[in-house]
Tab-separated table of C-alpha atoms and ligand atoms in Angstrom:
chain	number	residue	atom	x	y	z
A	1270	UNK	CA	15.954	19.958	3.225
A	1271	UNK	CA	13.997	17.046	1.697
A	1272	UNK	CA	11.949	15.918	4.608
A	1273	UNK	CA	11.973	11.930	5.452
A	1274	UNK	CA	8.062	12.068	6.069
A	1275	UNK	CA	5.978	10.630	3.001
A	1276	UNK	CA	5.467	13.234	-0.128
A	1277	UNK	CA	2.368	14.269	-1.563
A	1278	UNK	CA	2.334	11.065	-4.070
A	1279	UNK	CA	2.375	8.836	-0.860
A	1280	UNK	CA	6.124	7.761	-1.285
A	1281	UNK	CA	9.307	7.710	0.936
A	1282	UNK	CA	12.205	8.197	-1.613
A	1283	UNK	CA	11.858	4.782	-3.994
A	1284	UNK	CA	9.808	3.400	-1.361
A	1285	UNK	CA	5.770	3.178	-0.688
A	1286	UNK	CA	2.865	3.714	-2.951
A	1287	UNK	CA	0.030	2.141	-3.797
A	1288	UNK	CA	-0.286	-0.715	-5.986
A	1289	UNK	CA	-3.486	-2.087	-5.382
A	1290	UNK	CA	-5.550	-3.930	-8.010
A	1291	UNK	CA	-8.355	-1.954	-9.681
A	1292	UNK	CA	-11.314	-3.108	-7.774
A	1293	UNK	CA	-9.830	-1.670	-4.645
A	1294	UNK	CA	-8.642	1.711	-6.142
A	1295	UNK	CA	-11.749	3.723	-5.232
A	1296	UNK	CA	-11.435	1.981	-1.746
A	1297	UNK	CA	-8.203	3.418	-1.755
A	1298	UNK	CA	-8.591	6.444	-2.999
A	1299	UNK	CA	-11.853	7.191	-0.615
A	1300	UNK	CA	-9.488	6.732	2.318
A	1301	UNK	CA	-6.604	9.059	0.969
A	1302	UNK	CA	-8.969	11.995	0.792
A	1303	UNK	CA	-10.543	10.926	4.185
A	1304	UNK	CA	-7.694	10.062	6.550
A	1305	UNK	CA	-6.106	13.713	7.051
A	1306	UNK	CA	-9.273	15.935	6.955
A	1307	UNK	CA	-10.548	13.655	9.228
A	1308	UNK	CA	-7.226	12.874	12.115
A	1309	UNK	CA	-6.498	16.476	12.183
A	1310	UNK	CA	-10.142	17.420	12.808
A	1311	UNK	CA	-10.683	18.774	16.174
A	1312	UNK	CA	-13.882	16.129	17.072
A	1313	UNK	CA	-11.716	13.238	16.114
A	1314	UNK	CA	-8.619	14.559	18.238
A	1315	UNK	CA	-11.008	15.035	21.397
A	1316	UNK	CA	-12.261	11.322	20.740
A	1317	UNK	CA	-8.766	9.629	19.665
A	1318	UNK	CA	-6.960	11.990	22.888
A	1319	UNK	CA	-10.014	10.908	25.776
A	1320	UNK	CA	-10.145	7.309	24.936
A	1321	UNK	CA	-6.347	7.087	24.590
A	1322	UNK	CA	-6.530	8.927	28.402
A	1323	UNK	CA	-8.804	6.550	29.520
A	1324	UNK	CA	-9.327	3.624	28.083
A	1325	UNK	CA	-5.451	3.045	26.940
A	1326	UNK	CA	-4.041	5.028	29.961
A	1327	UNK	CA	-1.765	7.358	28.168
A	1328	UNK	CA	0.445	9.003	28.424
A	1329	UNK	CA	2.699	5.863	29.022
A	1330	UNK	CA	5.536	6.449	31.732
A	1331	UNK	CA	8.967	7.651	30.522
A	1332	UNK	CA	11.258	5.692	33.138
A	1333	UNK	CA	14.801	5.856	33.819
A	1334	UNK	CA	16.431	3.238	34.090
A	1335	UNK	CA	18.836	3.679	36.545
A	1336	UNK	CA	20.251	-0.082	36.233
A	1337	UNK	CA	20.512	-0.385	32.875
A	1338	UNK	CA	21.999	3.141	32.712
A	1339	UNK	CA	25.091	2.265	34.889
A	1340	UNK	CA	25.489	-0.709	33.025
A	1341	UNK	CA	25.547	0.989	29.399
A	1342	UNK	CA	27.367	4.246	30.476
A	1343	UNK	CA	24.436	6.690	28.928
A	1344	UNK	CA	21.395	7.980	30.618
A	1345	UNK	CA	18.688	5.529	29.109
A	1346	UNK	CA	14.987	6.274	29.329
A	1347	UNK	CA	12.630	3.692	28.601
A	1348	UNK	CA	9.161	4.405	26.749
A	1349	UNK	CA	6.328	2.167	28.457
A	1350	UNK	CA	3.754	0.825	25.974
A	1351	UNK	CA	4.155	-2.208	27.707
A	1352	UNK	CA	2.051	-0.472	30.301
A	1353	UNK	CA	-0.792	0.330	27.416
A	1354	UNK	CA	-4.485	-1.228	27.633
A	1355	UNK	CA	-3.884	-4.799	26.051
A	1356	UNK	CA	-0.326	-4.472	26.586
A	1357	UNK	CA	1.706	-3.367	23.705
A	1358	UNK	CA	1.428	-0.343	21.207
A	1359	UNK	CA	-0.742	-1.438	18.863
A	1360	UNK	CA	-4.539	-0.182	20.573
A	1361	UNK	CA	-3.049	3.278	19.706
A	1362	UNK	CA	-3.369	2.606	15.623
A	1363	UNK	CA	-6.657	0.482	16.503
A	1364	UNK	CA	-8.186	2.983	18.371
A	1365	UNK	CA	-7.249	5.274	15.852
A	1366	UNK	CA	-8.577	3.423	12.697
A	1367	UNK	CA	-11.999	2.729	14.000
A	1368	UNK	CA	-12.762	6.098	14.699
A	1369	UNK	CA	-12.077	6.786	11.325
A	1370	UNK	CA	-14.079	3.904	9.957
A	1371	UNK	CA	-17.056	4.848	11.813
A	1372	UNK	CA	-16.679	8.724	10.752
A	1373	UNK	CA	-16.746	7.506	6.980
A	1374	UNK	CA	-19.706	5.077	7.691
A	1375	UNK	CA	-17.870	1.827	7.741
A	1376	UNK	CA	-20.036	-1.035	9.301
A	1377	UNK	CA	-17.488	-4.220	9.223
A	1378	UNK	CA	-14.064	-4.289	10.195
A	1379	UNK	CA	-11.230	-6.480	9.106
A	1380	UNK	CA	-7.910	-7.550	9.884
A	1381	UNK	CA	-5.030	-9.159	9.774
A	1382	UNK	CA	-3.013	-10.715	12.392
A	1383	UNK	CA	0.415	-13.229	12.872
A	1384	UNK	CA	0.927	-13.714	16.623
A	1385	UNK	CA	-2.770	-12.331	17.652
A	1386	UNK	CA	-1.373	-8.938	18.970
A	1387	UNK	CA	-3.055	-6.635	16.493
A	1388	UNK	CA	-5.691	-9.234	16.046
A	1389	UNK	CA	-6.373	-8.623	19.507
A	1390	UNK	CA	-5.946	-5.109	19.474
A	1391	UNK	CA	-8.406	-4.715	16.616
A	1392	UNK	CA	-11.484	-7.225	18.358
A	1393	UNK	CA	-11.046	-5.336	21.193
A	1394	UNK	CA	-11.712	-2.047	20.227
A	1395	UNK	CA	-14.535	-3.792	18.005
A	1396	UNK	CA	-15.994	-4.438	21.353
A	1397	UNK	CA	-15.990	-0.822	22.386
A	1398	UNK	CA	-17.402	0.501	19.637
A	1399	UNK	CA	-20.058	-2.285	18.943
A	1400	UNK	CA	-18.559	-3.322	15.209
A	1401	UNK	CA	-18.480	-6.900	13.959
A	1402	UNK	CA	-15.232	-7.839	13.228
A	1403	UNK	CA	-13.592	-10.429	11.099
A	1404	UNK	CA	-9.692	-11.531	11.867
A	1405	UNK	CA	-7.727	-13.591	9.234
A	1406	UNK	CA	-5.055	-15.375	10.806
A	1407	UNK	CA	-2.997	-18.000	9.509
A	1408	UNK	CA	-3.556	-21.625	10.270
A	1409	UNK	CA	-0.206	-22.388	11.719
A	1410	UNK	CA	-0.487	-19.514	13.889
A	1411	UNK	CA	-3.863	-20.283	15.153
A	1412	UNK	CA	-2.460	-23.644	17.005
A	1413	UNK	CA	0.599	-21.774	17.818
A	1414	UNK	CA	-1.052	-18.689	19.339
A	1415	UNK	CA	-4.175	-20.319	21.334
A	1416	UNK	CA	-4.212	-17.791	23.762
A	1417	UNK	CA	-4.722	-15.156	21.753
A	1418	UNK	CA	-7.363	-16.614	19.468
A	1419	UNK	CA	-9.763	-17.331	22.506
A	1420	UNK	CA	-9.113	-13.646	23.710
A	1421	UNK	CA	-10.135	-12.322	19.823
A	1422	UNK	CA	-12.937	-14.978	20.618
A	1423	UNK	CA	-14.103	-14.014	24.047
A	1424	UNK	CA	-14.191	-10.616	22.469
A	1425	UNK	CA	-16.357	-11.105	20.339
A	1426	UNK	CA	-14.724	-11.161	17.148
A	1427	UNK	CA	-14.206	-14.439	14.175
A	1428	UNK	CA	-10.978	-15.859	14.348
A	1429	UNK	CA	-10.764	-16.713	9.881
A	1430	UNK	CA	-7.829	-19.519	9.563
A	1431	UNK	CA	-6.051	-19.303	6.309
A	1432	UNK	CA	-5.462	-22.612	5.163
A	1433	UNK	CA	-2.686	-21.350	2.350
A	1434	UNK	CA	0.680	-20.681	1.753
A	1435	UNK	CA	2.714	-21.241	4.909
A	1436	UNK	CA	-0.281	-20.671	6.424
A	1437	UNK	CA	1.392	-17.510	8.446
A	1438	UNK	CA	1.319	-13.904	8.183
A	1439	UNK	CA	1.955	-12.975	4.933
A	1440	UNK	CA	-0.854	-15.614	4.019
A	1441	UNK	CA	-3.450	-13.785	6.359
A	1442	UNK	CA	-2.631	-10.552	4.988
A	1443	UNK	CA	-3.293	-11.703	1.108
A	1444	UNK	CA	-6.834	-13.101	2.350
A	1445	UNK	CA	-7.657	-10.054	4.403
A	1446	UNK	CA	-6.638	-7.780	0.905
A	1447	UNK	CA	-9.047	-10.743	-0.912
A	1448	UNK	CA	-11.899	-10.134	1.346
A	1449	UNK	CA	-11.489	-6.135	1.165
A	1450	UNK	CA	-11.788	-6.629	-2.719
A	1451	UNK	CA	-15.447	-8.850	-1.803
A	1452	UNK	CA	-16.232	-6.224	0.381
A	1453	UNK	CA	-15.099	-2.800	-0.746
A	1454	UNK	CA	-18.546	-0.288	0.203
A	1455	UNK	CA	-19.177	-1.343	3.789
A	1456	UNK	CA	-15.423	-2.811	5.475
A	1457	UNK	CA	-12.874	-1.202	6.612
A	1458	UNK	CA	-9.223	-2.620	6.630
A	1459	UNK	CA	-7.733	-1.962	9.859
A	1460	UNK	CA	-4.185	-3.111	8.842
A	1461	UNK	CA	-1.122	-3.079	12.268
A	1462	UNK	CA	1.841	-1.443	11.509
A	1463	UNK	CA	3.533	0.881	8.758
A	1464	UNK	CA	2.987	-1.354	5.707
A	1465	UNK	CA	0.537	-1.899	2.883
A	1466	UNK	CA	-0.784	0.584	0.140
A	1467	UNK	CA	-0.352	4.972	1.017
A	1468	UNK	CA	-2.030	5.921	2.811
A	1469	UNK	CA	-1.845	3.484	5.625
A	1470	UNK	CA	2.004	3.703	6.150
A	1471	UNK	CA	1.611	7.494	6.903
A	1472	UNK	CA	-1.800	7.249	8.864
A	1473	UNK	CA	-0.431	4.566	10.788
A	1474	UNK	CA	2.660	6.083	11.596
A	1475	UNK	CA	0.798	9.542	12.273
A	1476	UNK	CA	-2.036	7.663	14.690
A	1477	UNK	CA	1.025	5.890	16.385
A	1478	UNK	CA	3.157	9.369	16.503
A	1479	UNK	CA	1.501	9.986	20.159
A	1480	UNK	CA	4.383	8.142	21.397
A	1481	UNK	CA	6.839	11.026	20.342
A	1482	UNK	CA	4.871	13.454	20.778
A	1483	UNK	CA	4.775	12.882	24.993
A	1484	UNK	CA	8.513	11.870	24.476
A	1485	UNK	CA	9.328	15.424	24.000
A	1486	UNK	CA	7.175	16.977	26.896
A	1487	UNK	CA	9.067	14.215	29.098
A	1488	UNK	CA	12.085	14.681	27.779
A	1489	UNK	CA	11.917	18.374	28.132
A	1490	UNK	CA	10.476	17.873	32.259
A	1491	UNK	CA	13.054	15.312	33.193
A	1492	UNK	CA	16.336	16.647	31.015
A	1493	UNK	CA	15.101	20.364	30.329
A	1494	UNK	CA	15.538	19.480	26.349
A	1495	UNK	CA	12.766	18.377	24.275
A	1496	UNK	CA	14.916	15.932	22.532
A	1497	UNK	CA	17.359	12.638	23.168
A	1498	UNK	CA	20.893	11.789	21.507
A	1499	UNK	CA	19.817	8.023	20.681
A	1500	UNK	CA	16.159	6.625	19.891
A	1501	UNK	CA	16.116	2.727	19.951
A	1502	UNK	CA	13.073	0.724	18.795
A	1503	UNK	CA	12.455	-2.561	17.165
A	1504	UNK	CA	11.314	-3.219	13.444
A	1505	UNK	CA	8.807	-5.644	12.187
A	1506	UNK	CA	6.455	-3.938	9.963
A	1507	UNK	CA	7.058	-0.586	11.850
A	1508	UNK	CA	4.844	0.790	13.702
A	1509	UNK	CA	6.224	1.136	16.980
A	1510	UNK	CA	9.521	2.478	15.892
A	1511	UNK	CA	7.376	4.987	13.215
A	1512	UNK	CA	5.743	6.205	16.261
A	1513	UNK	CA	8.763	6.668	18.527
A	1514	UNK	CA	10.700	8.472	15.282
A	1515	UNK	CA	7.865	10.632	13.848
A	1516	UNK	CA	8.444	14.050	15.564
A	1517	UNK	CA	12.078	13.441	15.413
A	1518	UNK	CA	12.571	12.010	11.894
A	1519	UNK	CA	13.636	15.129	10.253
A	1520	UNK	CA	15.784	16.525	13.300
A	1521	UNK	CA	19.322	15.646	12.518
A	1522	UNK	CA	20.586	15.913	16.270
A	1523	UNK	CA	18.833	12.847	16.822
A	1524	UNK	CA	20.233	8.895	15.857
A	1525	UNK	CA	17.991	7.044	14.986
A	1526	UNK	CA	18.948	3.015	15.871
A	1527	UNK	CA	16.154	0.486	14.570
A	1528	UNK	CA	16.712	-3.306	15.843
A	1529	UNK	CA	15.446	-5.937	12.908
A	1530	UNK	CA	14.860	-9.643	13.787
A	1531	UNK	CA	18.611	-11.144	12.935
A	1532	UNK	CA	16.505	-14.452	13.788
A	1533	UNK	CA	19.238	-16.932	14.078
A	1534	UNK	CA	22.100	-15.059	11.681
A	1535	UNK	CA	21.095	-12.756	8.276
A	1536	UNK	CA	23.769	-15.046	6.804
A	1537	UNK	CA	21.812	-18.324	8.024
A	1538	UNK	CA	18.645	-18.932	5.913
A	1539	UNK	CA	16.467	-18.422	9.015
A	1540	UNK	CA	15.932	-14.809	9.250
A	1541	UNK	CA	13.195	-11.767	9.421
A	1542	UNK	CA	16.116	-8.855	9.026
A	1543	UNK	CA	14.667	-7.959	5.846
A	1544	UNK	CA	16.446	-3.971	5.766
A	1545	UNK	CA	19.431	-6.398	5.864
A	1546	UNK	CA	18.198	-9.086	3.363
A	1547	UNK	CA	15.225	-7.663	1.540
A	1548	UNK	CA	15.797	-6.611	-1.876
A	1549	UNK	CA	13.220	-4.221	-3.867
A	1550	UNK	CA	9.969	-5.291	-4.678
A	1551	UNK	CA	5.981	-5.145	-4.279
A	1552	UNK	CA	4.389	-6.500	-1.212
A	1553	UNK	CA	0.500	-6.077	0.135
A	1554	UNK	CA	0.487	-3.310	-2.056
A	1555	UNK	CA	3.899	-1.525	-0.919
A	1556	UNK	CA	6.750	-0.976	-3.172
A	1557	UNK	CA	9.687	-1.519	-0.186
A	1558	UNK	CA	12.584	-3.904	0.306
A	1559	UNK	CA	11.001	-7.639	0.629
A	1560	UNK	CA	12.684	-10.955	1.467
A	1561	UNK	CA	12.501	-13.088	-1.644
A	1562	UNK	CA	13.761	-15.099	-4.028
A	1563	UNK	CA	15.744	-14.086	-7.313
A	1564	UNK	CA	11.887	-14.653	-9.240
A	1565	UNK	CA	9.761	-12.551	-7.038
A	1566	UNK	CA	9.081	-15.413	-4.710
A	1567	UNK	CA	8.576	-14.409	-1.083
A	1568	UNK	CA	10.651	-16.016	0.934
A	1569	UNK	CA	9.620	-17.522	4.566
A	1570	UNK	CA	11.145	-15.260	7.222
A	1571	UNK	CA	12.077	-16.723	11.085
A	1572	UNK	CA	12.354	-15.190	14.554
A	1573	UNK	CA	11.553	-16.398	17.328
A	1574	UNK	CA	9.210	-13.462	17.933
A	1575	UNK	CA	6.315	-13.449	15.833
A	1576	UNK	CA	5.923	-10.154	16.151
A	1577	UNK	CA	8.781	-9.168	13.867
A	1578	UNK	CA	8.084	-12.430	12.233
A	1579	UNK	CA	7.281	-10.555	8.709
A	1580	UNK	CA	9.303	-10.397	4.933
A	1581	UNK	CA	8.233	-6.673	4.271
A	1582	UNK	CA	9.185	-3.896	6.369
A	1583	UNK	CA	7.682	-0.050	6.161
A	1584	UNK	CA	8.688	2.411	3.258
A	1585	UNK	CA	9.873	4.701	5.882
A	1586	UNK	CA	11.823	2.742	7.557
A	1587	UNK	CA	13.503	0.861	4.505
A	1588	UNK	CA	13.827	4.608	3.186
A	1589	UNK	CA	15.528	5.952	6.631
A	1590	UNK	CA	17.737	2.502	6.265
A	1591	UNK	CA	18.842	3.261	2.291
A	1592	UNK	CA	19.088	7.519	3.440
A	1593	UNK	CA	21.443	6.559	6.678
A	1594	UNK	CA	19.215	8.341	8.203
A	1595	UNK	CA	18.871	5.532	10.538
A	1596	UNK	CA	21.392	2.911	11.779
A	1597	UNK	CA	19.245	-0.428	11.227
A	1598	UNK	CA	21.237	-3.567	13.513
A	1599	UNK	CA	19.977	-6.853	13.217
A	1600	UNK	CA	19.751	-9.025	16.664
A	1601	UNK	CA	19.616	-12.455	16.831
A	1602	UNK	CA	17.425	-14.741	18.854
A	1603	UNK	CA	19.735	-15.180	21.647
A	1604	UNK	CA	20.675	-11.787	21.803
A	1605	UNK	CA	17.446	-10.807	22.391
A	1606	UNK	CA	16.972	-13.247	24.641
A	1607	UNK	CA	19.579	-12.060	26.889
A	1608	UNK	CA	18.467	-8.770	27.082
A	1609	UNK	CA	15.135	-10.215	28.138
A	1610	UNK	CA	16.451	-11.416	31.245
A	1611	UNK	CA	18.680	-8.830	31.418
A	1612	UNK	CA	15.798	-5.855	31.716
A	1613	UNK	CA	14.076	-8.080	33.840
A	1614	UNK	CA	16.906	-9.294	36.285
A	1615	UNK	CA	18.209	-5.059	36.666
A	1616	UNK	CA	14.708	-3.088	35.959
A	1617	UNK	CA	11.881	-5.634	37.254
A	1618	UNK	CA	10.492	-5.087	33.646
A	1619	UNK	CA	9.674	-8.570	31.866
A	1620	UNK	CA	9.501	-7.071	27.917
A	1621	UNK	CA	7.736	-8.460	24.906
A	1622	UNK	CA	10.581	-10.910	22.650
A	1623	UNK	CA	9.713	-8.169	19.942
A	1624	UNK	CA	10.738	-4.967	22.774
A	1625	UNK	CA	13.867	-7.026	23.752
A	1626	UNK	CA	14.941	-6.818	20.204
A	1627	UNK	CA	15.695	-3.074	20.835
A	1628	UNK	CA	17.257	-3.268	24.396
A	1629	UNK	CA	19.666	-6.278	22.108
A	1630	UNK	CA	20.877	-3.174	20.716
A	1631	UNK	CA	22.377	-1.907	23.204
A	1632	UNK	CA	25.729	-3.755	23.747
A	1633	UNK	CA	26.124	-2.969	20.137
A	1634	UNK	CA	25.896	0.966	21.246
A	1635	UNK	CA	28.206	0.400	23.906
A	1636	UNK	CA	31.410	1.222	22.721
A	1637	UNK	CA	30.137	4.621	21.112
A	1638	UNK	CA	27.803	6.306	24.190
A	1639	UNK	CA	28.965	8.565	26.575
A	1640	UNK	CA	27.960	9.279	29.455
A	1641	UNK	CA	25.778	12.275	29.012
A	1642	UNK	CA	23.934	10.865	26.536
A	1643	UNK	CA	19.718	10.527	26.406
A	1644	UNK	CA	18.914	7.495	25.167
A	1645	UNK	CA	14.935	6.212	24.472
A	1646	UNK	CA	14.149	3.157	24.121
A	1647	UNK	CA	10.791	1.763	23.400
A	1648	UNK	CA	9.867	-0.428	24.925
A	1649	UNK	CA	6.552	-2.133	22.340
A	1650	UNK	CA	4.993	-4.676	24.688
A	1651	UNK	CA	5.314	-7.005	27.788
A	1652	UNK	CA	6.383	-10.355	27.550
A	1653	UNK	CA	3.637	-12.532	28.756
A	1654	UNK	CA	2.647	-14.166	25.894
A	1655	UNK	CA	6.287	-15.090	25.502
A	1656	UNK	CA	6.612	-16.832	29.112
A	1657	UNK	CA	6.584	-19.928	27.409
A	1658	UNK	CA	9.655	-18.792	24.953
A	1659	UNK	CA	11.453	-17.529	28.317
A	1660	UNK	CA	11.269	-20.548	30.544
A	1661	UNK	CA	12.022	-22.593	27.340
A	1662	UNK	CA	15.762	-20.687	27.270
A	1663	UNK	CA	16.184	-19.754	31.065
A	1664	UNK	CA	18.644	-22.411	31.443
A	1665	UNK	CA	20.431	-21.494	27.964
A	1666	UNK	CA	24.650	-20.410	28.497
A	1667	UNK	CA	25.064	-16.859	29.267
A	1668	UNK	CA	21.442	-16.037	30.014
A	1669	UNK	CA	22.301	-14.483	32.440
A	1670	UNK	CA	25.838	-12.843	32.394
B	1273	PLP	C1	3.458	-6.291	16.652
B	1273	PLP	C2	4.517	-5.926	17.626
B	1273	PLP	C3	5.754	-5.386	17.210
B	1273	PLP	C4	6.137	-5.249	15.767
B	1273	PLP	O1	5.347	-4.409	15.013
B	1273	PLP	P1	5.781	-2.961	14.567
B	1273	PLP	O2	4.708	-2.537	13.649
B	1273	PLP	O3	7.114	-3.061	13.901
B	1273	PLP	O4	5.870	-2.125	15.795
B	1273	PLP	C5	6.665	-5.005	18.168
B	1273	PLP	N1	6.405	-5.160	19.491
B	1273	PLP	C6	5.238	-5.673	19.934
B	1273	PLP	C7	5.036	-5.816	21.406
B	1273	PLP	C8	4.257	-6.079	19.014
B	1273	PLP	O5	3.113	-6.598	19.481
């Protein structure tokens, strides 16, 4: 069976590559020869495993939800990274990536970031390890995520506003790839989720693959089977779901349900859903399904969570979508929004916007669990940062149904 992991030429199906212009090719090529001799090494798995143990406080909890269970007629687990070091996922990939910058003599790190999570994920662990640290973040997103720029700040780290384009994500990410091409001998590119040129979908996926690798040891102490019926995770670039999906991907027994950013309708113009919208083209040096316009244009995506916020999405995941190897739904604002308060009216669990994208699954899942079935969700990241969001729709009709 053709395996839905990336091949030896760093592709997913149609989907991945690298297309990356000349002056970063060695780059490139340096860390495709690097990245596996140097993850599956035993030194860097004592490193990546103890700091992850103690500095992240892994393994994250795999909770039932008893609540939520009752309500949805299925036994529903739900993976904590909310309960990670920093909050969300993302300071498993970081942690990851500067371990391998340092072990192939990398002395500056870069990044990009939209909402400041992997920003702040990246200056942090630039603090541990005593690495300057550069973030490029667009200007529009500077004023709109304050609190996160004076954490990257406090950190240590240089908060870089990009002044072009929409002055968001995509915009950071283009500067981050110019300043890599300045910069190609001493920086390293720690880039956040399962996007941009092989082999960072695959590493990223493979350093964020912790999270089902303890599903199936908690799985297999809590239900005696290492494996669940359903796993649920939200989309942006990928990461999160990649992790939750990675030990699973190729096991048939398991659905796979990814929950895109529906924004406020795929049909209305103001969208991130980009499985649902995207069509086929290059992006930050992918080859996946993008949101843009009939000439190549990117177009602007919208959700009210800026963490899904993005108009690429992972090779994998676009190649799962286009296999049916997944089921990819796309949730609106206000159906995530309701499952917010939802998970934090039954569990006591207030969940990242981007998290409550997956649990806004659910009532689509309704009508086809049974009882007996193990669902896991993951749960990316509590919802803090997004108090303001929250208290700015708490009053909104059916909230809280
Ligand atoms: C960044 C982020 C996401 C989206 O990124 P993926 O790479 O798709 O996981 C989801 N949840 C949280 C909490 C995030 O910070």
């Amino acid at each position: 069976m053709k395996s839905f992991l990336v091949d030896e030429n760093g592709f997913y199906g149609e989907f991945g590559g690298a297309y990356v212009p000349e002056i970063l090719y060695k780059c490139v090529e340096d860390l495709k020869k690097a990245y596996l001799p140097i993850i599956e090494s035993e030194e860097f798995k004592k490193e990546y495993n103890d700091l992850l143990r103690d500095y992240v406080g892994r393994p994250s909890p795999l909770y039932f939800s008893k609540r939520m269970s009752e309500k949805y007629g299925c036994k529903l687990y739900l993976k904590r990274e909310d309960l990670n070091h920093t909050g969300a996922h993302k300071i498993n990939n970081a942690i990851g990536q500067i371990l391998l910058a340092k072990k192939m003599g990398k002395t500056r790190i870069i990044a990009e970031t939209g909402a400041g999570q992997h920003g702040v994920a990246t200056a942090t662990v630039c603090a541990l390890m005593n690495m300057p640290c550069r973030v490029y973040m667009g200007a529009t997103d500077v004023k709109r995520q304050h609190v996160n720029v004076e954490r990257m700040k406090m950190l240590g780290a240089e908060v870089f506003p990009v002044e072009s384009g929409n002055m968001t994500l995509k915009d950071a990410t283009n500067e981050a790839i110019r300043d890599w091409c300045c910069h190609p001998a001493d920086t390293f590119y720690i880039i956040g989720s399962t996007v941009g040129p092989h082999p960072y979908p695959d590493m990223v996926a493979r350093l964020q693959s912790v999270i089902s690798k303890e599903i199936k040891w908690q799985l297999m102490e809590k239900e005696g089977r290492d494996y669940p019926d359903y796993l649920v995770a939200c989309v942006g670039g990928g990461s999160n779901a990649g992790g939750t999906v990675y030990h699973y991907v190729d096991d048939l027994r398991v659905k796979i349900v990814l929950a895109e950013a529906g924004g406020k309708g795929v049909d209305s113009g103001l969208t991130a859903a980009t499985i649902a919208a995207g069509t086929l083209g290059i992006l930050h040096g992918s080859r996946s399904l993008v949101m843009q316009t009939e000439d190549g244009q990117i177009i602007e995506p919208y959700s009210i969570s800026a963490g899904l916020d993005y108009p690429g999405v992972g090779p994998l995941h676009a190649n799962m979508a286009q296999q049916h190897r997944a089921t990819v739904l796309p949730i609106n604002d206000d159906e995530a929004l309701r499952a917010a308060f939802e998970l934090t009216r039954l569990e006591g669990i207030i969940p990242a916007l981007e998290s409550a994208h997956a649990l806004g699954a659910l009532p689509h899942l309704k009508g086809q669990l049974k009882p007996e079935d193990v669902v896991v969700l993951t749960v990316s990241g509590r919802g803090d940062k997004d108090l303001d969001t929250y208290l700015a729709h708490k009053d909104d009709p059916g909230i809280l149904d």
